[in-house]
mmCIF file of C-alpha atoms in Angstrom:
data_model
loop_
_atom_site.group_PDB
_atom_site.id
_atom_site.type_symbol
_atom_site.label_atom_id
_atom_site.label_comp_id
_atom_site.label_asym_id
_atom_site.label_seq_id
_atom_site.Cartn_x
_atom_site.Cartn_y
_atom_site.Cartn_z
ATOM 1 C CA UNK A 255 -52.947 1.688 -13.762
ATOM 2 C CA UNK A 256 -50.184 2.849 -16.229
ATOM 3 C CA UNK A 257 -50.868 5.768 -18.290
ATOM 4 C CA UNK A 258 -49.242 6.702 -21.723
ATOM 5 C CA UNK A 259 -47.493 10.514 -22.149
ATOM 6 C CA UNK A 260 -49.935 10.756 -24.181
ATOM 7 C CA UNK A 261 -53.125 10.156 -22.534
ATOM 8 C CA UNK A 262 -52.529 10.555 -18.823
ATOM 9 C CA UNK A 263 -55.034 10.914 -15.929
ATOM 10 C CA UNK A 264 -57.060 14.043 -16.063
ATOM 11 C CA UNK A 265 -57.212 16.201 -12.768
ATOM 12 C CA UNK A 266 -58.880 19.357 -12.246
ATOM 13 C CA UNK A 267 -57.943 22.463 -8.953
ATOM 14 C CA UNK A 268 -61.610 23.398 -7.826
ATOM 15 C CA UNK A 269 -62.022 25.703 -5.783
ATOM 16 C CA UNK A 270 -65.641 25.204 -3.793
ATOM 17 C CA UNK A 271 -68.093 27.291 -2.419
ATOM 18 C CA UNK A 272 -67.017 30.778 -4.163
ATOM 19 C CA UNK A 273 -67.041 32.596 -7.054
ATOM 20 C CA UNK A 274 -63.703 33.719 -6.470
ATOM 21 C CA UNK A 275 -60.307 32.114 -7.802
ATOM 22 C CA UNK A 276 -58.230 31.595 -4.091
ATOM 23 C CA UNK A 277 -61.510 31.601 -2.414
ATOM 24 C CA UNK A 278 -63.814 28.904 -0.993
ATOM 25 C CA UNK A 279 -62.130 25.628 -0.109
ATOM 26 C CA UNK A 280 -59.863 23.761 -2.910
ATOM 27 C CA UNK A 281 -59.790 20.371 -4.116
ATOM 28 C CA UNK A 282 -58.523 17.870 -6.648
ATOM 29 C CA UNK A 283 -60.555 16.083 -8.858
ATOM 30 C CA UNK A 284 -59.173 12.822 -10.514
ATOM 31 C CA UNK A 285 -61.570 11.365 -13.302
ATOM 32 C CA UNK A 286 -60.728 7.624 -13.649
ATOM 33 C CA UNK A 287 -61.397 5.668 -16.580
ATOM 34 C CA UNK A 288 -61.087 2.597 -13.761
ATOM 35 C CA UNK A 289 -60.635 2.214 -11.021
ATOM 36 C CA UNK A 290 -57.752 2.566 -8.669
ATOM 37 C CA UNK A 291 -56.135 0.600 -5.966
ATOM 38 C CA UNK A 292 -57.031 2.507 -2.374
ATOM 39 C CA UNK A 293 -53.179 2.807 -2.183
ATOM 40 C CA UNK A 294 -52.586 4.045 -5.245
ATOM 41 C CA UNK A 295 -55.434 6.834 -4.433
ATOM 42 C CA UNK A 296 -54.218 7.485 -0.955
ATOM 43 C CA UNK A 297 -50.177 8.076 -2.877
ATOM 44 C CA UNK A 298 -51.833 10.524 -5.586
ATOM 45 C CA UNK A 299 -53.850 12.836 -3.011
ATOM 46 C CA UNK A 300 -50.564 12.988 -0.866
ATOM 47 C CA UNK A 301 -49.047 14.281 -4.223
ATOM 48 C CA UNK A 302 -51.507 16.967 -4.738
ATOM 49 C CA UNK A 303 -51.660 17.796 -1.341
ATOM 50 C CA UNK A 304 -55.263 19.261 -1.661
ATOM 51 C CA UNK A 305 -57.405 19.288 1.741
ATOM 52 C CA UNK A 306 -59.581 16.562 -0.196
ATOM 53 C CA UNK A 307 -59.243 14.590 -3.318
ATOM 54 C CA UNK A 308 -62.181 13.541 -5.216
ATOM 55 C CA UNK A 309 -61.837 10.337 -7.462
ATOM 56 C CA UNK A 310 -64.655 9.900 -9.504
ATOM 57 C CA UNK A 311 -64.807 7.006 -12.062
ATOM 58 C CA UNK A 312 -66.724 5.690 -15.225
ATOM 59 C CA UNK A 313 -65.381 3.611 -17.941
ATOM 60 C CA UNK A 314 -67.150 6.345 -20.571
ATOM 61 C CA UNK A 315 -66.411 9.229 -17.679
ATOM 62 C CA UNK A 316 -63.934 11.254 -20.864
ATOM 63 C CA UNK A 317 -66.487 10.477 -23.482
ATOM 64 C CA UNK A 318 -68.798 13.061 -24.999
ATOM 65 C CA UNK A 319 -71.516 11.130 -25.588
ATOM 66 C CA UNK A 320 -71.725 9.871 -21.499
ATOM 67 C CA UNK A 321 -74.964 11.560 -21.065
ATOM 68 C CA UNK A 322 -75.992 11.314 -24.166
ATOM 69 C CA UNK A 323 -78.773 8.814 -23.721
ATOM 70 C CA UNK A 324 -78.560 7.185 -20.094
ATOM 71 C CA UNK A 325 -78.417 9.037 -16.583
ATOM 72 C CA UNK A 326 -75.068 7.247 -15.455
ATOM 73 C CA UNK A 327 -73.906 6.315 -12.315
ATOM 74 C CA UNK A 328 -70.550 7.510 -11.475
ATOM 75 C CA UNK A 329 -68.141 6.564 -8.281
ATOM 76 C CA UNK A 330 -66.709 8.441 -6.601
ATOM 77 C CA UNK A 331 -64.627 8.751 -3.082
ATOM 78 C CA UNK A 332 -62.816 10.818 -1.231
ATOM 79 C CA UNK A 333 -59.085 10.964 0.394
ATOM 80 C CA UNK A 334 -57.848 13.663 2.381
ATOM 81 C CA UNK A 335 -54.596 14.995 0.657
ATOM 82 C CA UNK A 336 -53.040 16.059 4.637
ATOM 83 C CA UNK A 337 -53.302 12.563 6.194
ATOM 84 C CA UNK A 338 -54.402 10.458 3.415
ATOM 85 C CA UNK A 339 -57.352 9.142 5.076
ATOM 86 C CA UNK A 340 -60.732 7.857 3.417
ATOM 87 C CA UNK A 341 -63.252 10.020 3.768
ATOM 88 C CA UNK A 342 -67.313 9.027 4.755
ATOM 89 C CA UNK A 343 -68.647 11.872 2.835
ATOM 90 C CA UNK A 344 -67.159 15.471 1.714
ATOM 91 C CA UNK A 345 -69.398 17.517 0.723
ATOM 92 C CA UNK A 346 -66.840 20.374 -0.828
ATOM 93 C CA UNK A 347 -65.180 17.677 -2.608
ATOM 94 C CA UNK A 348 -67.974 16.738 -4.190
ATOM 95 C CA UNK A 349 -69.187 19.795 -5.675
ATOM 96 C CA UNK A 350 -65.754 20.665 -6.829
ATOM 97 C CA UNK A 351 -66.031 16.952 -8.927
ATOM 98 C CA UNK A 352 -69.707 18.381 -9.835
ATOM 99 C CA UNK A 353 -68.606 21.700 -11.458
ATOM 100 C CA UNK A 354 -65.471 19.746 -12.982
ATOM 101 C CA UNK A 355 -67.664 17.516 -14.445
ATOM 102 C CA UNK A 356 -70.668 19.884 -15.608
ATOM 103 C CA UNK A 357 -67.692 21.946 -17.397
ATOM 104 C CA UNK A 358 -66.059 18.644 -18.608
ATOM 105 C CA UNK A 359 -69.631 18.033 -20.039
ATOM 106 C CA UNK A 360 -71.887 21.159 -20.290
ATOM 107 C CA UNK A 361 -74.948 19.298 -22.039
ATOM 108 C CA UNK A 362 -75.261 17.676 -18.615
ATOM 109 C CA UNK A 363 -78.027 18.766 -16.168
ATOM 110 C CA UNK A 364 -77.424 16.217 -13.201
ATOM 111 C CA UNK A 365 -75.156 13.389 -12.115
ATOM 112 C CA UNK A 366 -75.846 10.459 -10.050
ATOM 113 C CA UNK A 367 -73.014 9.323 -7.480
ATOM 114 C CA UNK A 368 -72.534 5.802 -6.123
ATOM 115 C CA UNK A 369 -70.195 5.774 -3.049
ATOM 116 C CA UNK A 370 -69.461 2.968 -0.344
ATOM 117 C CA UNK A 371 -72.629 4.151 2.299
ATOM 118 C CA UNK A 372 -74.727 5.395 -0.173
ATOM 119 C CA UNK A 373 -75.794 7.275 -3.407
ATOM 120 C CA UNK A 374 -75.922 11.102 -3.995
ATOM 121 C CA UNK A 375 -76.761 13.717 -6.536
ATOM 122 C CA UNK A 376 -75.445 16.939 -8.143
ATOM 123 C CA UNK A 377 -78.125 19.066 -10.410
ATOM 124 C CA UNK A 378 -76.662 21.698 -12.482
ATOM 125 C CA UNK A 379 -79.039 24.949 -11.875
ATOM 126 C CA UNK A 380 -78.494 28.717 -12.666
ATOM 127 C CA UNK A 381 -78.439 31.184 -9.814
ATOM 128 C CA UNK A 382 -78.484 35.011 -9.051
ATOM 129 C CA UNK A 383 -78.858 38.219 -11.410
ATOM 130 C CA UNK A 384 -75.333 37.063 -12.757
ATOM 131 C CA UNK A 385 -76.938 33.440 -14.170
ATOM 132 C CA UNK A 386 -73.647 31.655 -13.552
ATOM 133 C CA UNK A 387 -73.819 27.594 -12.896
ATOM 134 C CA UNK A 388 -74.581 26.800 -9.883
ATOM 135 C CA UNK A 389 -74.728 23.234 -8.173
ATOM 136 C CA UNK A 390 -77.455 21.774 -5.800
ATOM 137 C CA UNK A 391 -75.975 18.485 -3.862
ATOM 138 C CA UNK A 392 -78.149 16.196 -2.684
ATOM 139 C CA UNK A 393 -76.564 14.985 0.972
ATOM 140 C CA UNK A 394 -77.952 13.050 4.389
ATOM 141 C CA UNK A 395 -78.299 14.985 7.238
ATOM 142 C CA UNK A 396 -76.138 14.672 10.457
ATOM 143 C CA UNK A 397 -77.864 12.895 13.233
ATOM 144 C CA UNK A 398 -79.269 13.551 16.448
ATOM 145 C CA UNK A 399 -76.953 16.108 19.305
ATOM 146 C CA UNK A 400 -77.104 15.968 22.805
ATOM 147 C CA UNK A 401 -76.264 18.660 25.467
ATOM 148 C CA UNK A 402 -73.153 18.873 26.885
ATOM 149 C CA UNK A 403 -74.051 18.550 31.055
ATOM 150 C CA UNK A 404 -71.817 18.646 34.206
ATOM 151 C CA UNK A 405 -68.282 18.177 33.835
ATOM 152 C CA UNK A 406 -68.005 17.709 30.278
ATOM 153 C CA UNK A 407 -69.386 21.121 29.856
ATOM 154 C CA UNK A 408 -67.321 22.705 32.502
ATOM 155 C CA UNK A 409 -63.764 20.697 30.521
ATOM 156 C CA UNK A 410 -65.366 22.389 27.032
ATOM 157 C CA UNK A 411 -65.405 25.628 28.659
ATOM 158 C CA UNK A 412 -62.241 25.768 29.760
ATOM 159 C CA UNK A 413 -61.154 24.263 26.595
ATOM 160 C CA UNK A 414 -62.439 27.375 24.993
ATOM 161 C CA UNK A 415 -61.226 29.724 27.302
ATOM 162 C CA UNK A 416 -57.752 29.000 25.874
ATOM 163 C CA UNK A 417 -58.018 28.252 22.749
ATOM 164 C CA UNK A 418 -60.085 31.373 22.094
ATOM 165 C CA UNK A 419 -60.437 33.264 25.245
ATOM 166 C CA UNK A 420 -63.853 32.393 25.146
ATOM 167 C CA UNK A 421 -65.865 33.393 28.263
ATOM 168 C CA UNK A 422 -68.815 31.295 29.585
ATOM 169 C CA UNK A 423 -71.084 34.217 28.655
ATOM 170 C CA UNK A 424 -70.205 34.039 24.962
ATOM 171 C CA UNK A 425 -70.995 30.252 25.040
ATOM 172 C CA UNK A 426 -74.747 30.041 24.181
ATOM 173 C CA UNK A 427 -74.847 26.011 23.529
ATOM 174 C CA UNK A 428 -72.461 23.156 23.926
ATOM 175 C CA UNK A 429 -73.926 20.275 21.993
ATOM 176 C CA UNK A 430 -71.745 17.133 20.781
ATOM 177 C CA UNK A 431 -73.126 15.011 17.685
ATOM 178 C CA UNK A 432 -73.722 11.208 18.087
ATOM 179 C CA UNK A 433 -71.967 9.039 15.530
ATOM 180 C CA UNK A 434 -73.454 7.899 12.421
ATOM 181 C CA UNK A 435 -73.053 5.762 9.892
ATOM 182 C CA UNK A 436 -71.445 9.062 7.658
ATOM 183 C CA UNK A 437 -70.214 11.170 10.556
ATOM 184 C CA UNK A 438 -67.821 10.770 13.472
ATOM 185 C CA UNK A 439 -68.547 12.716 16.987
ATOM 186 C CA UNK A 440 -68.356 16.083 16.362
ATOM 187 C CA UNK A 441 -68.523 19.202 18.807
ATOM 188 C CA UNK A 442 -71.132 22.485 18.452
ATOM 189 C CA UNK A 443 -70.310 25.666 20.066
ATOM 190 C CA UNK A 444 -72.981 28.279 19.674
ATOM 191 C CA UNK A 445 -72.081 31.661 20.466
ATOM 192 C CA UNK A 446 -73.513 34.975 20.941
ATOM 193 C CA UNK A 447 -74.075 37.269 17.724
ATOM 194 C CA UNK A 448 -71.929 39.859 19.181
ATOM 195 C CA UNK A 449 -68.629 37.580 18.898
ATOM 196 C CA UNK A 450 -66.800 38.347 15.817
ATOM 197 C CA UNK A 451 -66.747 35.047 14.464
ATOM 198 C CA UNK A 452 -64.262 35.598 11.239
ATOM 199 C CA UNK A 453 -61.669 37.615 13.074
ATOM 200 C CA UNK A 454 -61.509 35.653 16.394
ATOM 201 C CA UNK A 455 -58.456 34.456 17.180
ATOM 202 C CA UNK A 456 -58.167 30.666 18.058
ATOM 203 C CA UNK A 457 -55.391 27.737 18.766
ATOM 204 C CA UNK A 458 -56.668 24.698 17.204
ATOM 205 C CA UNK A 459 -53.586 22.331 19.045
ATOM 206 C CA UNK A 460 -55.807 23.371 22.108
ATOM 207 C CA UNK A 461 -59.111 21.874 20.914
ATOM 208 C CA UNK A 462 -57.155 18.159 20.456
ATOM 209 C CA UNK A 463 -57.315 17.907 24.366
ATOM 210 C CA UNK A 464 -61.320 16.965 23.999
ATOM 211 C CA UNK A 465 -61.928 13.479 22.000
ATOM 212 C CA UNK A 466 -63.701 15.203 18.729
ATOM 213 C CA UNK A 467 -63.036 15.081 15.268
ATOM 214 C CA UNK A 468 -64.511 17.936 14.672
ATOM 215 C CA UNK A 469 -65.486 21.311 16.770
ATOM 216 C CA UNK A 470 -68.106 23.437 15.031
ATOM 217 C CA UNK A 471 -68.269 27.193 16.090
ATOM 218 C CA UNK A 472 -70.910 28.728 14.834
ATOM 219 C CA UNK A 473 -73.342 31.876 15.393
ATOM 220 C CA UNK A 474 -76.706 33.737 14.256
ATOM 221 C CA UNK A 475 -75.583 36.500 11.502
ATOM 222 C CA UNK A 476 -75.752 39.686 13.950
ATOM 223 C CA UNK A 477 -79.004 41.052 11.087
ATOM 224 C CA UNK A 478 -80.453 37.514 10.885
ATOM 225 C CA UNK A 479 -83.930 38.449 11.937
ATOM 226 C CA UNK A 480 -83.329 41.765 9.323
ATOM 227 C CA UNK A 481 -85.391 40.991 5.272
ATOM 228 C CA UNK A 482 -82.050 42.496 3.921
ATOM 229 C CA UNK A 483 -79.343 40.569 5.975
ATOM 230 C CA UNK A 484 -77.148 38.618 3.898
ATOM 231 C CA UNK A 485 -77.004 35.070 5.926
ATOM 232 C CA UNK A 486 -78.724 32.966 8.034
ATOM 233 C CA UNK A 487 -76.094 31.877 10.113
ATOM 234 C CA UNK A 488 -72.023 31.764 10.433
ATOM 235 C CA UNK A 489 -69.537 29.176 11.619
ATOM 236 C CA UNK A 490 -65.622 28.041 11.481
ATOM 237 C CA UNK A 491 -64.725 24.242 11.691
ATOM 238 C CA UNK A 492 -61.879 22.792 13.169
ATOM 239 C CA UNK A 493 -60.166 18.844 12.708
ATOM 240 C CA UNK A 494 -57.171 19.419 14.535
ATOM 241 C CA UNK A 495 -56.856 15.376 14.801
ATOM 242 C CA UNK A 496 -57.045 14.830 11.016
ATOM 243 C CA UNK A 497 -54.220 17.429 10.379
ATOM 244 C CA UNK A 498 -56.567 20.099 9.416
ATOM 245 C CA UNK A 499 -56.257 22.911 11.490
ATOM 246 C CA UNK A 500 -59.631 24.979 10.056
ATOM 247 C CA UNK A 501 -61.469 23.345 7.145
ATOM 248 C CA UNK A 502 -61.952 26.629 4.825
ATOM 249 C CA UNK A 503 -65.864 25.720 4.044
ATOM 250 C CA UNK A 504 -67.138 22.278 5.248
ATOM 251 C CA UNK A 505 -69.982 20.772 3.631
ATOM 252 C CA UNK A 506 -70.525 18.146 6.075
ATOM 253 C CA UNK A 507 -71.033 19.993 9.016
ATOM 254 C CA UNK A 508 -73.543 22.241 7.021
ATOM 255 C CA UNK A 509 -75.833 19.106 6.321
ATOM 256 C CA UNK A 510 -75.316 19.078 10.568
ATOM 257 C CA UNK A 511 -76.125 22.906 10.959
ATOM 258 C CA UNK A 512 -78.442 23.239 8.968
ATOM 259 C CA UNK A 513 -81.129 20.997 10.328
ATOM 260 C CA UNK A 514 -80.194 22.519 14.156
ATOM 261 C CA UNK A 515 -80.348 25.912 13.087
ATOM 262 C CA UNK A 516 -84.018 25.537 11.642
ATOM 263 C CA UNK A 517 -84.921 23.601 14.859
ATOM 264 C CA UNK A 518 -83.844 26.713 16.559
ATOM 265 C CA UNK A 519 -85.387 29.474 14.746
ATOM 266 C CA UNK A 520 -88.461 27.185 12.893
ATOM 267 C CA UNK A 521 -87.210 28.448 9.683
ATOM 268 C CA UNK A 522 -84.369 30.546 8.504
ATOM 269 C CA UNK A 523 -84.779 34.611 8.073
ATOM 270 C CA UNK A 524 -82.972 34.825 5.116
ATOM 271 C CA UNK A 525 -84.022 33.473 1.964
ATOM 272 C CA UNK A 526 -82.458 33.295 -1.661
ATOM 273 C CA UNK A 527 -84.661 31.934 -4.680
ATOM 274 C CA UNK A 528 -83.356 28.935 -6.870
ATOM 275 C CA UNK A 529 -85.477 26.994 -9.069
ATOM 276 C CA UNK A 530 -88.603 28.908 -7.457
ATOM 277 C CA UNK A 531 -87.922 27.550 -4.427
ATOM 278 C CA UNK A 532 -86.144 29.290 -0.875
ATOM 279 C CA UNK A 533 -82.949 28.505 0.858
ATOM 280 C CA UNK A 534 -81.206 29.441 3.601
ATOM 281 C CA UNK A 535 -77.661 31.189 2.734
ATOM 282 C CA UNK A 536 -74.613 30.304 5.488
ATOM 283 C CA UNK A 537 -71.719 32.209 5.477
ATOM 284 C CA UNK A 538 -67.921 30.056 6.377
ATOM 285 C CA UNK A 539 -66.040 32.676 8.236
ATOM 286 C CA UNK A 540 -62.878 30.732 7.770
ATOM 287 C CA UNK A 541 -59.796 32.920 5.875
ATOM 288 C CA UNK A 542 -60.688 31.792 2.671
ATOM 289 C CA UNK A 543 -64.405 32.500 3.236
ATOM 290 C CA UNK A 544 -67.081 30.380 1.625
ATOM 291 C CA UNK A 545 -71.342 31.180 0.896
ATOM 292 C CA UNK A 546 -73.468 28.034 1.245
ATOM 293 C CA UNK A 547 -77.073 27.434 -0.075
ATOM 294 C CA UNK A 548 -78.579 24.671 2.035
ATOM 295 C CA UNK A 549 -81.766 23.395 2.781
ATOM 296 C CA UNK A 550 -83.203 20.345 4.292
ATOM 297 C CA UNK A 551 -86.441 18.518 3.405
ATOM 298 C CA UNK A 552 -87.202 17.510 7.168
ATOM 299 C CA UNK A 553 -89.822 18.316 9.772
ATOM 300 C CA UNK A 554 -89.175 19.801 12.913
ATOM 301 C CA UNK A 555 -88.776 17.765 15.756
ATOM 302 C CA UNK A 556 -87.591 14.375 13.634
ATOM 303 C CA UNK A 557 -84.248 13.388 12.430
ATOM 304 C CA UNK A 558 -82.946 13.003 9.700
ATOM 305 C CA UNK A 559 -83.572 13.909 6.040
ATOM 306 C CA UNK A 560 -82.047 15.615 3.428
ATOM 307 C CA UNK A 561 -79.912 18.519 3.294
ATOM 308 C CA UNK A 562 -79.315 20.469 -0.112
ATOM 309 C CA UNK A 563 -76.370 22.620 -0.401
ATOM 310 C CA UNK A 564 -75.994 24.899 -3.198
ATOM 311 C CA UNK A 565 -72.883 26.684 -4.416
ATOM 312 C CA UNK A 566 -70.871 28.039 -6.982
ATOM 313 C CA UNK A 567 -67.123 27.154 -8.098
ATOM 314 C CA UNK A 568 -64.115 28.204 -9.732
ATOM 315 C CA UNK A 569 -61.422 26.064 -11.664
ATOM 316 C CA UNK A 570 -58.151 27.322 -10.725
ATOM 317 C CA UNK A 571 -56.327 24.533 -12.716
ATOM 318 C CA UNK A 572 -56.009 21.234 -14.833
ATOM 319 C CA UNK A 573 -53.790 18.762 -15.694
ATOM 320 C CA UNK A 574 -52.332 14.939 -16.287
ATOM 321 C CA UNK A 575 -50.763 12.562 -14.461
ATOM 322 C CA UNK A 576 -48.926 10.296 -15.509
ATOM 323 C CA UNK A 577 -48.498 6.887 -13.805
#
């Protein structure tokens, strides 16, 4: 694709999962007219060296009257901007490309995503005593986890041990995900309540000696069981082996969390009311920080289902490129 100086490829800074500018977890968001080559995507997420790019394309995608009449169905993927890998699903990606494109388009109440496993949605709701926008995406949850037994548990706790100084008393679960078809074999470390999740100190180069992509750390907020607490639940994430030392707020490993948290409480103690319905709120104790919305339309004891997460964001900045 060639673009004129004058036209150019709009791109928008998002930053997800906050209502703060510099909070949450940034991304790009490209809005093609057509498509790209996967090259030519991989070379222009390198260049804006976001942790994820979100390309997201419709020939009428710039037009005003795109949901005028018809709910369209937009594409979209995802790159990351350290490693310039594909993506299965990213979850803060995609509501970055959601609030981009509700701003883009403020008539608009919902979008409908097509992307190589799958279709999604975004719905445009208002949220809090502030009524600012927020955005419900529609997302599959992770799969089934399995206990970590024997020796693989003993190598996980020594793992931790150095990377975080970790002791086997702080360690409440060790539980790896299965692969599916949108998730790779993750890690989940449950510790105690009484670990300070957001200032503990940890060595992700450490965590690359066990074969994960991804290591979820993750806790009970200390009030949880309190009607005033403000969250659920807490974690940190960690891809070491994708060149992301902590993801700042991951959306994909809440649509895993979320369905083993309410496994392991029955439902969540902490409730916030959107569309005059409940929903757990998860805090990211990463250093950006990040709040999360999510619920899941499952039943305990199956797999599977739905996960909602719900969030605000904050455009930090826009431009062209031109190619």
């Amino acid at each position: 694709m060639v673009c004129s100086l004058t036209t150019g490829i709009p791109f928008f800074i998002v930053d997800a999962f906050t209502d703060t500018a510099l909070g949450g977890n940034p991304a790009a968001v490209v809005l093609l007219t057509q498509p790209l080559s996967d090259e030519r995507m991989v070379v222009i997420a390198k260049e804006l060296a976001q942790p994820a790019v979100a390309f997201v394309s419709h020939p009428s995608i710039l037009s005003p009257a795109l949901f005028a009449a018809t709910s369209p169905i937009l594409s979209i993927r995802w790159v990351g901007g350290a490693n310039g890998q594909f993506l299965p699903l990213c979850g803060h990606a995609t509501m970055a490309a959601s609030h981009a494109i509700f701003r883009l388009h403020p008539n608009a109440s919902n979008i409908s995503y097509r992307f190589p496993a799958g279709k999604l949605t975004a719905v445009k709701v208002k949220g809090g005593e502030r009524e600012i926008m927020q955005v419900e995406i529609d997302l599959p949850a992770g799969g089934q986890t399995v206990a970590l037994e024997g020796e693989e548990k003993r190598r996980a706790l020594e793992v931790l041990a150095e990377a975080a100084g970790l002791r086997e008393v702080d360690v409440e679960e060790l539980e790896q995900t299965l692969k599916t078809q949108h998730s790779f074999q993750n890690l989940i470390v449950r510790l105690s309540p009484s670990i300070d999740l957001h200032d503990l100190a940890i060595d992700p180069s450490v965590l690359t000696r066990f074969p994960y992509r991804g290591f979820f750390l993750t806790s009970l907020y200390p009030s949880h069981t309190s009607s005033t607490a403000p969250y659920a639940f807490r974690s940190r994430t960690f891809f070491p082996s994708l060149g992301m030392p902590e993801d700042h707020v991951c959306g994909s490993m809440h649509c895993t969390l979320t369905p083993w948290w309410f496994a392991r409480t029955g439902v969540p103690h902490v409730w916030d009311v959107v569309r005059g319905g409940k929903q757990a709120v998860a805090k990211q104790e990463s250093r950006r920080g990040g709040v999360v919305g999510v619920r899941w339309d499952g039943k305990l004891g199956e797999e599977g289902g739905r996960v909602t997460l719900v969030g605000e964001a904050v455009v930090v900045g826009e431009g062209k490129l031109y190619l």
